[in-house]
Short mmCIF file of C-alpha atoms in Angstrom, two decimals:
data_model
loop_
_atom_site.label_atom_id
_atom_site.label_comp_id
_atom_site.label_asym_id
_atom_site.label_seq_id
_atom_site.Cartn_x
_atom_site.Cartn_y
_atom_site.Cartn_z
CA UNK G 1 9.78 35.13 2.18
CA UNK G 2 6.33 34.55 0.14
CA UNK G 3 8.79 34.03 -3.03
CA UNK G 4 10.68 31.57 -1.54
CA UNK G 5 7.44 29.96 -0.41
CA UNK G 6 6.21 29.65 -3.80
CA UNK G 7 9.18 28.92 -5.36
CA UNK G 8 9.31 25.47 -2.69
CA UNK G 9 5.43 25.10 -3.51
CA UNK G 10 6.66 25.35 -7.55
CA UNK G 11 9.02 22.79 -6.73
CA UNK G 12 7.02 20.19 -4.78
CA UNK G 13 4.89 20.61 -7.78
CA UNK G 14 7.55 19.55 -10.34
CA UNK G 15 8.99 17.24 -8.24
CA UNK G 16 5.50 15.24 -8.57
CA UNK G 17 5.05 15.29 -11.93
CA UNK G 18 8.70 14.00 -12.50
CA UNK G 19 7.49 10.70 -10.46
CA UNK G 20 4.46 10.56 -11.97
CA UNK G 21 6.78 10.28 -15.67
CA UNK G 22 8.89 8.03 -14.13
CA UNK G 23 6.82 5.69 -12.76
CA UNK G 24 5.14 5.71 -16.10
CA UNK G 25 8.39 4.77 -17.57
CA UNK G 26 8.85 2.39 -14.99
CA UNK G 27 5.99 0.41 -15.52
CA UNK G 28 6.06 0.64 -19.41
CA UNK G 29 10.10 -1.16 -18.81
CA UNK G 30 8.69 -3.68 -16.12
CA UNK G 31 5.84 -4.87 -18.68
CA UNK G 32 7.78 -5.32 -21.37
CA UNK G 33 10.25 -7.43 -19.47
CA UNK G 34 7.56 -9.39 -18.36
CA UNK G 35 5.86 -9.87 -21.74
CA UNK G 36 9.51 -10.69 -23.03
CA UNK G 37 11.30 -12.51 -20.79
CA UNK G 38 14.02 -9.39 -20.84
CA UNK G 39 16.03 -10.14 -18.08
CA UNK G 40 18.68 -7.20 -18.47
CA UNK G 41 15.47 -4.65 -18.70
CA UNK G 42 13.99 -6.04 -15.67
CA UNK G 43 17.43 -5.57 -14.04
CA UNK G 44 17.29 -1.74 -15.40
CA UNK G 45 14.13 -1.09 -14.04
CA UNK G 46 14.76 -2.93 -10.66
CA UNK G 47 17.98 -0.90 -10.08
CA UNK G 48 15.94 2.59 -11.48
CA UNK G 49 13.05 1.91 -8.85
CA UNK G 50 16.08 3.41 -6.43
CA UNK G 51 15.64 6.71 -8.31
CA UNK G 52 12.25 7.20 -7.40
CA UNK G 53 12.81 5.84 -3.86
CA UNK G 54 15.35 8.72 -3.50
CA UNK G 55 12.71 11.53 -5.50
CA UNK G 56 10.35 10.67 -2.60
CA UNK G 57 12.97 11.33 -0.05
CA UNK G 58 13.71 14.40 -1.13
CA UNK G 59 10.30 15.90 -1.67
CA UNK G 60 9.62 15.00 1.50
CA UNK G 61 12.25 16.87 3.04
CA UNK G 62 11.64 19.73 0.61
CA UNK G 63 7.77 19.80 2.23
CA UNK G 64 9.14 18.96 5.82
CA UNK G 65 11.47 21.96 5.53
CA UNK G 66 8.89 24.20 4.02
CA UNK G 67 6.42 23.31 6.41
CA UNK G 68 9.25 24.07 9.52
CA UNK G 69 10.48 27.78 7.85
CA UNK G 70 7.30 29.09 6.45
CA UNK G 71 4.74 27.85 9.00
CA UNK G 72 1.35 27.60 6.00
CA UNK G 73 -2.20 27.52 6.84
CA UNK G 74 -5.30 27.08 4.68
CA UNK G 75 -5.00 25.56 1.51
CA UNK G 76 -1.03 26.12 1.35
CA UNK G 77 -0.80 23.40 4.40
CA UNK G 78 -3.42 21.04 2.90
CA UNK G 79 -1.44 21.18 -0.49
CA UNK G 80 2.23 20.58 1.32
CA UNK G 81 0.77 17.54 3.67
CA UNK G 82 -1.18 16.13 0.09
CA UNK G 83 2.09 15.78 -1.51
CA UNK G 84 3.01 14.14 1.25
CA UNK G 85 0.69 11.99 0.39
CA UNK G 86 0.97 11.96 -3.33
CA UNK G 87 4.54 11.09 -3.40
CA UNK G 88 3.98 8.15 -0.87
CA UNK G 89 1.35 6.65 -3.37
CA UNK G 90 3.63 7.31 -6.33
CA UNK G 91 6.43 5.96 -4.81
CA UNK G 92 4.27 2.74 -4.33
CA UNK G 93 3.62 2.53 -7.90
CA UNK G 94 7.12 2.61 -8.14
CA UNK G 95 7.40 -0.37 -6.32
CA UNK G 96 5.03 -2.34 -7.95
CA UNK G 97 6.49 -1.70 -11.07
CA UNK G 98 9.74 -3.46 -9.11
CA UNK G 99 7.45 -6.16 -8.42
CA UNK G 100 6.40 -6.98 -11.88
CA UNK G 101 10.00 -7.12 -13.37
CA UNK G 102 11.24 -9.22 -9.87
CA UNK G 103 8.75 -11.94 -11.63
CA UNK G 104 10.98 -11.47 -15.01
CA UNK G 105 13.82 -12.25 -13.34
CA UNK G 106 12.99 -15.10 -11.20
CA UNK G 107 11.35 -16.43 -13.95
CA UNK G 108 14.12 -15.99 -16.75
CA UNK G 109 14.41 -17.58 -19.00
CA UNK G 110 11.12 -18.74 -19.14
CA UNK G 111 8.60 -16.53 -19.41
CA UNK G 112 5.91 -15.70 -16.53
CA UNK G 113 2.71 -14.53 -18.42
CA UNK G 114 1.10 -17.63 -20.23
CA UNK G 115 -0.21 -17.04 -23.23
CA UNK G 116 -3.59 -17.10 -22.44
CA UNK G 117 -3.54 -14.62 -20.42
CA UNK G 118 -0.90 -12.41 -22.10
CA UNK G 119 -3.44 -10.11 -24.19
CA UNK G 120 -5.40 -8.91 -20.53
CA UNK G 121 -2.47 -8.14 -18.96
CA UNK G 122 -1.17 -6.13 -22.07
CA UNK G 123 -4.43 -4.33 -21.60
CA UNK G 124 -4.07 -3.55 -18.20
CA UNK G 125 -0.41 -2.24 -17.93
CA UNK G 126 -1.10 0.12 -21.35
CA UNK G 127 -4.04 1.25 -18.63
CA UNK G 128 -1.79 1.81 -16.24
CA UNK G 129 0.82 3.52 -18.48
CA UNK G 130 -2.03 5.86 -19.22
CA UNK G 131 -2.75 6.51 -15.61
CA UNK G 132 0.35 7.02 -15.11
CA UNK G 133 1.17 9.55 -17.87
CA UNK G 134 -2.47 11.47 -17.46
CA UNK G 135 -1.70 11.74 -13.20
CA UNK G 136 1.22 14.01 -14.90
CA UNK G 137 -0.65 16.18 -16.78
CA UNK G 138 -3.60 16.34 -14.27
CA UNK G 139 -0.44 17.65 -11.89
CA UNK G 140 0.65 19.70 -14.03
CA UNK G 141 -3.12 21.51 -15.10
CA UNK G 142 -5.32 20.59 -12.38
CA UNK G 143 -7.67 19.91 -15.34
CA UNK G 144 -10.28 18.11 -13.00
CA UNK G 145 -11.61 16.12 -16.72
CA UNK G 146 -8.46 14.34 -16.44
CA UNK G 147 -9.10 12.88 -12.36
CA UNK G 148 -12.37 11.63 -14.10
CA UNK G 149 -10.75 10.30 -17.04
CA UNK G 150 -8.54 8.18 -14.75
CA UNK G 151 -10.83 6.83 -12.64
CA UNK G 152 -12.63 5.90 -15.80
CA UNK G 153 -9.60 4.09 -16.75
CA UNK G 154 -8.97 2.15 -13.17
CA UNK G 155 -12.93 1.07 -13.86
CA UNK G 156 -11.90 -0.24 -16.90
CA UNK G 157 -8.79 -1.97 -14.92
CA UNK G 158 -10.72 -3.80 -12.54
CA UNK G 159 -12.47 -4.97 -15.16
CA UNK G 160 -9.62 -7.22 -16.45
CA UNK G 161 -8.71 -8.15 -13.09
CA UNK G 162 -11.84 -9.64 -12.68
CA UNK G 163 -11.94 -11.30 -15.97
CA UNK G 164 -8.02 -13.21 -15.14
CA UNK G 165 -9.85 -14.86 -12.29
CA UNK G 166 -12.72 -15.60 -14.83
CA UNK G 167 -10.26 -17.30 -17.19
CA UNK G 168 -8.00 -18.98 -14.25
CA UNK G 169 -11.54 -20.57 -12.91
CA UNK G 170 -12.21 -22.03 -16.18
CA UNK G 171 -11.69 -25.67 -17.45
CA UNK G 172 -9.45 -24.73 -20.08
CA UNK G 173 -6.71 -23.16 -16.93
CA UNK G 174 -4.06 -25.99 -18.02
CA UNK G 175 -1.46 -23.84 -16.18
CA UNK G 176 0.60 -25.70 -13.18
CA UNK G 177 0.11 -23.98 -9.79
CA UNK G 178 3.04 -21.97 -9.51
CA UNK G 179 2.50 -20.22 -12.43
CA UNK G 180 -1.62 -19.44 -11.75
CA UNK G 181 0.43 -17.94 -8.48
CA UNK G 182 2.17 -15.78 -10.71
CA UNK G 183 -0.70 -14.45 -12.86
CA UNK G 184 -2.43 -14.29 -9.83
CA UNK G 185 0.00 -11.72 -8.52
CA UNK G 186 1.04 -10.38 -11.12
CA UNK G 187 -2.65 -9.29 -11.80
CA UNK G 188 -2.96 -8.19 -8.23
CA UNK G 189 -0.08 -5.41 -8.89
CA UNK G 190 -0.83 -4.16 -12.37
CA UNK G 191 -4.83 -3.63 -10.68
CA UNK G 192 -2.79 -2.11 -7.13
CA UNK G 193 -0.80 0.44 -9.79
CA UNK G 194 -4.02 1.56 -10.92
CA UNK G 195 -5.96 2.29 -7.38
CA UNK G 196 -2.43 4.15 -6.27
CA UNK G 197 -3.29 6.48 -9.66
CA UNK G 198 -6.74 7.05 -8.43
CA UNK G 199 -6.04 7.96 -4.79
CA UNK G 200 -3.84 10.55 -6.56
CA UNK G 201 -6.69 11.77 -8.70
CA UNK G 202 -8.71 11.90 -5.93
CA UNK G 203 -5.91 14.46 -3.90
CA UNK G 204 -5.36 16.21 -6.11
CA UNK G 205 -9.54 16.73 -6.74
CA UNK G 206 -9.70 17.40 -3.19
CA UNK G 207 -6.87 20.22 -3.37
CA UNK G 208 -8.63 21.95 -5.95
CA UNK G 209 -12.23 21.49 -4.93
CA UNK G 210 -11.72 21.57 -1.24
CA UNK G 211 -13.78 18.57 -1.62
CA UNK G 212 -13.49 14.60 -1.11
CA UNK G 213 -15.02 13.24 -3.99
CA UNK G 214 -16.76 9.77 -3.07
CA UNK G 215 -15.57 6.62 -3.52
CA UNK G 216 -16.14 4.41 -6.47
CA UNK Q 1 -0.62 27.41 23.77
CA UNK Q 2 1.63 25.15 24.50
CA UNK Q 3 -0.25 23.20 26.83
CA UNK Q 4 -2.90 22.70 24.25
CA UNK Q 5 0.22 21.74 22.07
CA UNK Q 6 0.93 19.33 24.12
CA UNK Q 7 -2.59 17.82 24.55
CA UNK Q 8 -3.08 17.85 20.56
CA UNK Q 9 0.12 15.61 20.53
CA UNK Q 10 -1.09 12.99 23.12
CA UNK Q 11 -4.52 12.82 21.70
CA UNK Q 12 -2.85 11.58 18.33
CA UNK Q 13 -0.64 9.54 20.06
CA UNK Q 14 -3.69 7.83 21.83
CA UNK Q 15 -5.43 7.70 18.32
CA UNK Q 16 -2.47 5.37 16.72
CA UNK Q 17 -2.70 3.23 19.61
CA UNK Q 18 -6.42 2.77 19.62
CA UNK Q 19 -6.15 2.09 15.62
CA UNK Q 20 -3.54 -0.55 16.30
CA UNK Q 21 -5.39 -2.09 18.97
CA UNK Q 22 -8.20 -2.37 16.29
CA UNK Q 23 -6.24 -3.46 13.28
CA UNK Q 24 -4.97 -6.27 15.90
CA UNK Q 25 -8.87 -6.89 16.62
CA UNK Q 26 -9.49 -6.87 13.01
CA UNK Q 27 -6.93 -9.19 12.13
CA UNK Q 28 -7.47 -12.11 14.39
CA UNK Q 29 -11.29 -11.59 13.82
CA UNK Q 30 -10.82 -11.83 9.75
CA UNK Q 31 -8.42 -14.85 10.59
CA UNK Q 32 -10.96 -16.60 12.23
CA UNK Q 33 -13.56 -15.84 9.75
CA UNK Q 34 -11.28 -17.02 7.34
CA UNK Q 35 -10.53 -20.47 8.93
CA UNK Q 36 -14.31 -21.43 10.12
CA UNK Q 37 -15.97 -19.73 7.32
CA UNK Q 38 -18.36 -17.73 9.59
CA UNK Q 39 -19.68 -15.42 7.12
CA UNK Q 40 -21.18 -13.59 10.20
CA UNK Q 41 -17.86 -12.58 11.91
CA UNK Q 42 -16.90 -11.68 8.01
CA UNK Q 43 -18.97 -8.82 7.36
CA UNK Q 44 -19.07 -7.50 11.13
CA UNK Q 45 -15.04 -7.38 10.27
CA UNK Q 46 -15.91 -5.56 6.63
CA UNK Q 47 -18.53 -3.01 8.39
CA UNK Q 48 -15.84 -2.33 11.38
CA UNK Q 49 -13.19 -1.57 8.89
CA UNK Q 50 -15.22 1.61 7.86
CA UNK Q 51 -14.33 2.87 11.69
CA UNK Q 52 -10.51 2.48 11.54
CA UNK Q 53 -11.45 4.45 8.64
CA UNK Q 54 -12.73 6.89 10.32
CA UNK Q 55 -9.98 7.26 13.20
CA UNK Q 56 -7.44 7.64 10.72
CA UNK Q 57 -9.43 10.92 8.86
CA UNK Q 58 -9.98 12.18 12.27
CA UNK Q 59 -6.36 11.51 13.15
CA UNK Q 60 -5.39 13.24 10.20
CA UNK Q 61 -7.74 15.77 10.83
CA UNK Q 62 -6.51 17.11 14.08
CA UNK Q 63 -2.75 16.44 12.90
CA UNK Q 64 -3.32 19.18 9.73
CA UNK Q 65 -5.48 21.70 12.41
CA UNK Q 66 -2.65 21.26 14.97
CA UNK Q 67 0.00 22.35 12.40
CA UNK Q 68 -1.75 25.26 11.42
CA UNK Q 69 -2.83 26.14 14.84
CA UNK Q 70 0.62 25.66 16.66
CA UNK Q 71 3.13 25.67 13.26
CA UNK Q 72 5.63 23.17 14.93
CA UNK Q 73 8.96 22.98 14.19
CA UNK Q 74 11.76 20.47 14.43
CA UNK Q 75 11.10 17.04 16.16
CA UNK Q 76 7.13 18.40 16.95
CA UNK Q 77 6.79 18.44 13.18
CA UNK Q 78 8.63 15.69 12.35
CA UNK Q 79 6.22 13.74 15.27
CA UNK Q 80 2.77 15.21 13.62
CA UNK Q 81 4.28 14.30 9.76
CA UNK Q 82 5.23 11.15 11.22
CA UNK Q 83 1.73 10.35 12.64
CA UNK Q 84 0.33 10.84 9.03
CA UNK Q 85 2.13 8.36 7.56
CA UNK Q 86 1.56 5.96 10.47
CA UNK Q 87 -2.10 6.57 10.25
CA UNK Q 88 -2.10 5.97 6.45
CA UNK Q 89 -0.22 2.58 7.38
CA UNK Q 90 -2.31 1.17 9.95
CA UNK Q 91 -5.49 2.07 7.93
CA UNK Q 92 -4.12 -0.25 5.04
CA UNK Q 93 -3.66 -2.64 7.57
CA UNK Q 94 -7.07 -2.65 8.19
CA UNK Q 95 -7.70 -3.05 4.94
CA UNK Q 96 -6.01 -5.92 4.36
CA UNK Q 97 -8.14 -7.68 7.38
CA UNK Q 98 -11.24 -6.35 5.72
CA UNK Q 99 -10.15 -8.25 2.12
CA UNK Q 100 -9.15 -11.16 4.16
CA UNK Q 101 -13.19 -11.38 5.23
CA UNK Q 102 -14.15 -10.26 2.02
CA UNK Q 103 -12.54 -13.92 1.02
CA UNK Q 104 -14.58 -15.78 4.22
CA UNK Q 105 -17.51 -14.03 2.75
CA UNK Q 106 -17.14 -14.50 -1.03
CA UNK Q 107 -16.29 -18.22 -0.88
CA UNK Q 108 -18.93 -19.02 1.85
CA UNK Q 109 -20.27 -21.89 2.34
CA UNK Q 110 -16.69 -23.03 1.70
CA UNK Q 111 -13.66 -22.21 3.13
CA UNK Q 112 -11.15 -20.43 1.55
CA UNK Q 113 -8.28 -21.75 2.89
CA UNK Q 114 -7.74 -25.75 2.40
CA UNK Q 115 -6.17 -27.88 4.99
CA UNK Q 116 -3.26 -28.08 3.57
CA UNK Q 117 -1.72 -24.74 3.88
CA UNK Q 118 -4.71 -23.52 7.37
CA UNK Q 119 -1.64 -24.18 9.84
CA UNK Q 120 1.22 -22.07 8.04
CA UNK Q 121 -1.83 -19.29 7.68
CA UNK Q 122 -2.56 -19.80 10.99
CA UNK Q 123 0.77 -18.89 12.43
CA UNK Q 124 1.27 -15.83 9.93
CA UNK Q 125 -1.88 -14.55 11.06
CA UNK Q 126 -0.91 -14.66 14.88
CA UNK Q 127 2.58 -13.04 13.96
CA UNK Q 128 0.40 -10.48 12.61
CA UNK Q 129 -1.94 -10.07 15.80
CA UNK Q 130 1.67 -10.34 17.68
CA UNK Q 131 2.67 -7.14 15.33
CA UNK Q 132 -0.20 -5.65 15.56
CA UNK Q 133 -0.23 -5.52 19.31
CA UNK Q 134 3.31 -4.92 19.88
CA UNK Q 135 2.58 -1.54 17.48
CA UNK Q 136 0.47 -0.91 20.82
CA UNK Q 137 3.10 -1.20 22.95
CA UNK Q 138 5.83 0.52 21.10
CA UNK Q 139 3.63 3.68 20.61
CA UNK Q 140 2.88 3.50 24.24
CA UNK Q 141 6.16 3.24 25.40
CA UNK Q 142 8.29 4.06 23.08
CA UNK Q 143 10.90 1.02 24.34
CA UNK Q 144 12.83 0.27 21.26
CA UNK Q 145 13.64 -3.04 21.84
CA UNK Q 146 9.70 -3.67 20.92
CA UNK Q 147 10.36 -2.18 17.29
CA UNK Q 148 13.28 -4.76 16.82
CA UNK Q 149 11.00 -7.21 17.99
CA UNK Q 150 8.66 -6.38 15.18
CA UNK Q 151 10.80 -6.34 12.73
CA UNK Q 152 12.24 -9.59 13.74
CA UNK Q 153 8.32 -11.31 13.85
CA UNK Q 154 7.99 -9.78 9.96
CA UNK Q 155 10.87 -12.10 9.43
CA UNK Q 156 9.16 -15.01 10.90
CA UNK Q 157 5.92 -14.05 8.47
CA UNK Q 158 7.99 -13.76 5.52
CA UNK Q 159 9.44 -17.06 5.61
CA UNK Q 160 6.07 -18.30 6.02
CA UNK Q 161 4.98 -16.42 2.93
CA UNK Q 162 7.75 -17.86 1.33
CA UNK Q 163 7.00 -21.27 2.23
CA UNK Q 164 3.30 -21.32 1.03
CA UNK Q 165 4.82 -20.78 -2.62
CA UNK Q 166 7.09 -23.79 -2.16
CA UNK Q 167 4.08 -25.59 -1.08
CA UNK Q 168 2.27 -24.56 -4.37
CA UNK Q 169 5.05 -25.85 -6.37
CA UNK Q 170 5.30 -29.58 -4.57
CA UNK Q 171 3.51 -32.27 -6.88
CA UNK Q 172 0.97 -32.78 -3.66
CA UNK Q 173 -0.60 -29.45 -4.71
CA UNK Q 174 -3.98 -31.24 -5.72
CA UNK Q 175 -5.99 -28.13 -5.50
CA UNK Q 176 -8.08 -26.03 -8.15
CA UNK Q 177 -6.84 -23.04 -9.77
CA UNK Q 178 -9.35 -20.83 -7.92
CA UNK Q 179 -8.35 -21.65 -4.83
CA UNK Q 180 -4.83 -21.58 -5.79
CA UNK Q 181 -5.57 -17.82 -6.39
CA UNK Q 182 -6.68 -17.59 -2.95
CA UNK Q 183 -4.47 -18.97 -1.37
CA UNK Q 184 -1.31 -16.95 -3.22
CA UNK Q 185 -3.68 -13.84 -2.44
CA UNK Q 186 -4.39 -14.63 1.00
CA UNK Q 187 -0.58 -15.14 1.40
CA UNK Q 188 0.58 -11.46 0.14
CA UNK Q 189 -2.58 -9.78 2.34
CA UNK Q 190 -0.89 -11.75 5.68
CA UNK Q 191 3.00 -10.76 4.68
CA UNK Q 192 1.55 -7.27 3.66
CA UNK Q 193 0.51 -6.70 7.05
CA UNK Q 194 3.93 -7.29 8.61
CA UNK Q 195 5.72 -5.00 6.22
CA UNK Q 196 3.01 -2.16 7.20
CA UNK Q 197 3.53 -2.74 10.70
CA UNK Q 198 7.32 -2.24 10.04
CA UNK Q 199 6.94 0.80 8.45
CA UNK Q 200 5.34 1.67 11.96
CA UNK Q 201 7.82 0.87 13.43
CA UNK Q 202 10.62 2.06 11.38
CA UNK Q 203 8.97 5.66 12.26
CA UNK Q 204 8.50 5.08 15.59
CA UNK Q 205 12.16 4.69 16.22
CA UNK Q 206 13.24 7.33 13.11
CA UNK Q 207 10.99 9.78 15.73
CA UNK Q 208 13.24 8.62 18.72
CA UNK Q 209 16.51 8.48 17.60
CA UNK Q 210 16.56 10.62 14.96
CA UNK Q 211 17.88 8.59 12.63
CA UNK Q 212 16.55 5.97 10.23
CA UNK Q 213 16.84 2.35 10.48
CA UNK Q 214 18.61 0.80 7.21
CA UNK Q 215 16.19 -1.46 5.62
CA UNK Q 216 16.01 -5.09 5.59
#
């Protein structure tokens, strides 16, 4: 019985990292078919996003079920209900990803990102790339440096959120008003990718530690 | 035992119905901060968001101890696991109230929203109150017909949502890029609210029938 236990806990585990590389990959697509106007990418990672959809699925059942037949206390519980968590907030990423390559499409075959604004947002999906890709080593370690490290990185996220509304506010903003909607969503889900990375972190932090690290 | 069971399961019940009764609260105060800029009403809306806060660890709370305690299985456990994710949804809703003052507050003496586009936000934020409230009722009761309700109300708000970016586009869009930006934000934090309060009630009736609703 404790075998199987861990074996489902093992699982769970993997099962979390394999989102956390997907979504990764998901978001590296989705800004590149923004940047580019790729239309057929955007479609790829649209019709992917399914995938991950159906990863959180069936980690949830996996915990449901484990929860049900092995009946965990302590730590064991709080770890099974966090990934409950986990793969909820990684499965939002997920979506947001979607989001981002949506805007390709509609857009196509113009392109959404104005120039001017282009280099930021670069910045800011490569930081949540990153936050993406270090959430799957910090599940796969529990190295607490790396939580740190990516809530270093969302920091440096907001950042660049605030500094689009900076540039949109400024008399040089030539844009027409549908596409400062655009940038202003689009910024709005690259910066929502990022806090969804942190509230990971901060699980996962909390699973280790036993304790909730405070916010900011 | 089973009789405290049973009490640990109405208490949570009773704690998603008071944190829907508040998000409702929430929501038609932030509106109303929103649309007479009274930075007052804003931040008693930001500091009250920090107790819906707190309901939802202390929902959470109680739904982890009552697993351990009782290790539920089958529709029991599929109720507490449920209430977690229902918690974390109605606590974003908050949220979303909360950054809907933070606008009030961060733009006052002005306000935020400009004539143009106050009614259309006016009616999504009373189909949120409306979805908010019927959350209430659908806990309480458990009367499905309320949940299709709800999801037909999120269709109302998203056609409203979609609107306000036709709006944008029209050449009688006269106003700034900044408030452009709010108003494209202030759009996605109304029509996010719905889409939480589906996901409500999606579980609600996924807990009652066993089965779950197709999307859309």
């Amino acid at each position: 019985m404790r075998k199987v236990f861990q074996a489902d806990l093992q699982q769970i585990g993997e099962d979390l990292i394999e989102m956390s590389q997907r979504v990764a990959e998901a978001m590296e697509r989705a800004w590149d078919s923004l940047a580019n106007a790729d239309v057929d990418l955007a479609q790829e990672v649209i019709a992917e996003d399914a995938k991950i959809d159906f990863l959180q699925t069936q980690l949830d059942e996996r915990a449901i079920d484990t929860l049900a037949l092995q009946g965990p206390v302590a730590s064991d519980l709080r770890m099974i209900v966090g990934s409950l968590r986990m793969s909820a907030s990684l499965e939002r990423m997920g979506d947001l990803a979607r989001h981002l390559a949506q805007l390709a499409r509609l857009r196509f075959p113009k392109r959404a990102v104005p120039s001017a604004i282009s280099e930021t947002f670069s910045k800011m999906a490569q930081l949540d790339i990153r936050i993406a890709r270090e959430l799957g080593r910090l599940l796969d370690t529990r190295d607490l440096a790396i939580a740190s490290q990516i809530i270093e990185l969302n920091r440096e996220l907001d950042k660049l959120h605030s500094s689009v509304f900076q540039i949109i506010a400024e008399e040089s903003w030539q844009e027409d008003a549908p596409t400062t909607v655009d940038v202003s969503l689009t910024s709005r889900y690259l910066e929502r990718f990022g806090d969804h990375g942190v509230s990971v972190a901060r699980k996962v932090t909390y699973l280790v530690t036993g304790e909730w690290e405070p916010q900011g």
